[in-house]
mmCIF file of C-alpha atoms in Angstrom:
data_model
loop_
_atom_site.group_PDB
_atom_site.id
_atom_site.type_symbol
_atom_site.label_atom_id
_atom_site.label_comp_id
_atom_site.label_asym_id
_atom_site.label_seq_id
_atom_site.Cartn_x
_atom_site.Cartn_y
_atom_site.Cartn_z
ATOM 1 C CA MET R 1 -0.257 0.011 -0.063
ATOM 2 C CA VAL R 2 1.337 3.513 -0.887
ATOM 3 C CA ARG R 3 0.962 6.237 1.769
ATOM 4 C CA ILE R 4 1.580 9.964 1.321
ATOM 5 C CA ARG R 5 2.293 12.106 4.433
ATOM 6 C CA PRO R 6 4.016 15.174 5.835
ATOM 7 C CA TYR R 7 7.516 14.892 6.398
ATOM 8 C CA GLN R 8 8.443 14.872 10.392
ATOM 9 C CA LEU R 9 12.017 15.442 12.059
ATOM 10 C CA ASP R 10 12.668 12.263 12.746
ATOM 11 C CA ASN R 11 12.439 11.293 8.881
ATOM 12 C CA LEU R 12 15.655 13.306 8.062
ATOM 13 C CA GLU R 13 18.253 10.704 8.097
ATOM 14 C CA ASP R 14 16.058 8.155 5.795
ATOM 15 C CA THR R 15 15.036 11.122 3.436
ATOM 16 C CA VAL R 16 18.559 12.405 2.788
ATOM 17 C CA ARG R 17 19.711 8.729 2.592
ATOM 18 C CA LEU R 18 17.145 8.243 -0.387
ATOM 19 C CA TRP R 19 18.162 11.634 -2.161
ATOM 20 C CA TYR R 20 21.678 11.025 -1.907
ATOM 21 C CA ARG R 21 21.706 7.713 -2.979
ATOM 22 C CA THR R 22 18.922 7.917 -5.777
ATOM 23 C CA TRP R 23 21.030 11.256 -7.202
ATOM 24 C CA HIS R 24 24.112 9.384 -7.425
ATOM 25 C CA GLU R 25 22.778 6.253 -8.708
ATOM 26 C CA THR R 26 21.282 8.486 -11.259
ATOM 27 C CA PHE R 27 24.237 10.648 -12.573
ATOM 28 C CA SER R 28 26.755 8.079 -11.741
ATOM 29 C CA HIS R 29 28.842 9.829 -14.126
ATOM 30 C CA ILE R 30 29.146 12.682 -12.346
ATOM 31 C CA LYS R 31 31.300 13.162 -9.232
ATOM 32 C CA HIS R 32 29.328 15.334 -6.818
ATOM 33 C CA PRO R 33 31.790 17.816 -4.956
ATOM 34 C CA HIS R 34 29.720 17.675 -1.527
ATOM 35 C CA PRO R 35 29.798 15.140 0.719
ATOM 36 C CA TYR R 36 26.848 13.201 2.736
ATOM 37 C CA SER R 37 26.961 15.575 5.672
ATOM 38 C CA VAL R 38 26.592 18.566 3.459
ATOM 39 C CA TRP R 39 23.694 17.066 1.769
ATOM 40 C CA LYS R 40 22.127 16.463 5.325
ATOM 41 C CA ALA R 41 22.507 20.103 6.343
ATOM 42 C CA ARG R 42 21.273 21.526 3.305
ATOM 43 C CA PHE R 43 18.131 19.613 3.789
ATOM 44 C CA ARG R 44 17.721 20.320 7.409
ATOM 45 C CA ASP R 45 18.636 23.892 7.537
ATOM 46 C CA HIS R 46 17.315 25.011 3.864
ATOM 47 C CA LEU R 47 14.778 22.547 2.676
ATOM 48 C CA ALA R 48 13.092 21.528 5.537
ATOM 49 C CA ALA R 49 13.417 24.823 7.362
ATOM 50 C CA HIS R 50 11.521 26.908 4.456
ATOM 51 C CA GLY R 51 9.525 24.209 2.442
ATOM 52 C CA ASP R 52 6.664 21.746 2.819
ATOM 53 C CA ILE R 53 7.795 18.088 2.324
ATOM 54 C CA TRP R 54 5.394 15.331 1.691
ATOM 55 C CA LEU R 55 6.822 11.778 1.753
ATOM 56 C CA THR R 56 5.765 8.513 -0.090
ATOM 57 C CA GLU R 57 5.915 5.473 1.749
ATOM 58 C CA VAL R 58 5.530 1.652 0.670
ATOM 59 C CA GLU R 59 5.809 -0.925 3.112
ATOM 60 C CA ASN R 60 6.720 1.898 5.823
ATOM 61 C CA GLN R 61 9.692 2.604 3.792
ATOM 62 C CA ILE R 62 10.302 5.889 2.376
ATOM 63 C CA VAL R 63 10.628 5.488 -1.454
ATOM 64 C CA GLY R 64 9.845 9.398 -2.667
ATOM 65 C CA PHE R 65 9.446 12.706 -1.289
ATOM 66 C CA VAL R 66 8.637 16.155 -2.773
ATOM 67 C CA VAL R 67 9.707 19.909 -1.290
ATOM 68 C CA VAL R 68 7.802 22.579 -2.321
ATOM 69 C CA ILE R 69 8.975 25.812 -1.488
#
């Protein structure tokens, strides 16, 4: 079953892990200059602080998200 729900602070690690992993799988030919810690800080300090975030879950696993700023 697919579930769409609002992001919560305790979803930070799983959401950023998904974002980081899928970006690198999609653009495997590009070496991104920023480490995971920078992605996490950007998500927490900019995207989550200024946007509305909705998560998509399948079997209690986050499989997608959208950020609206």
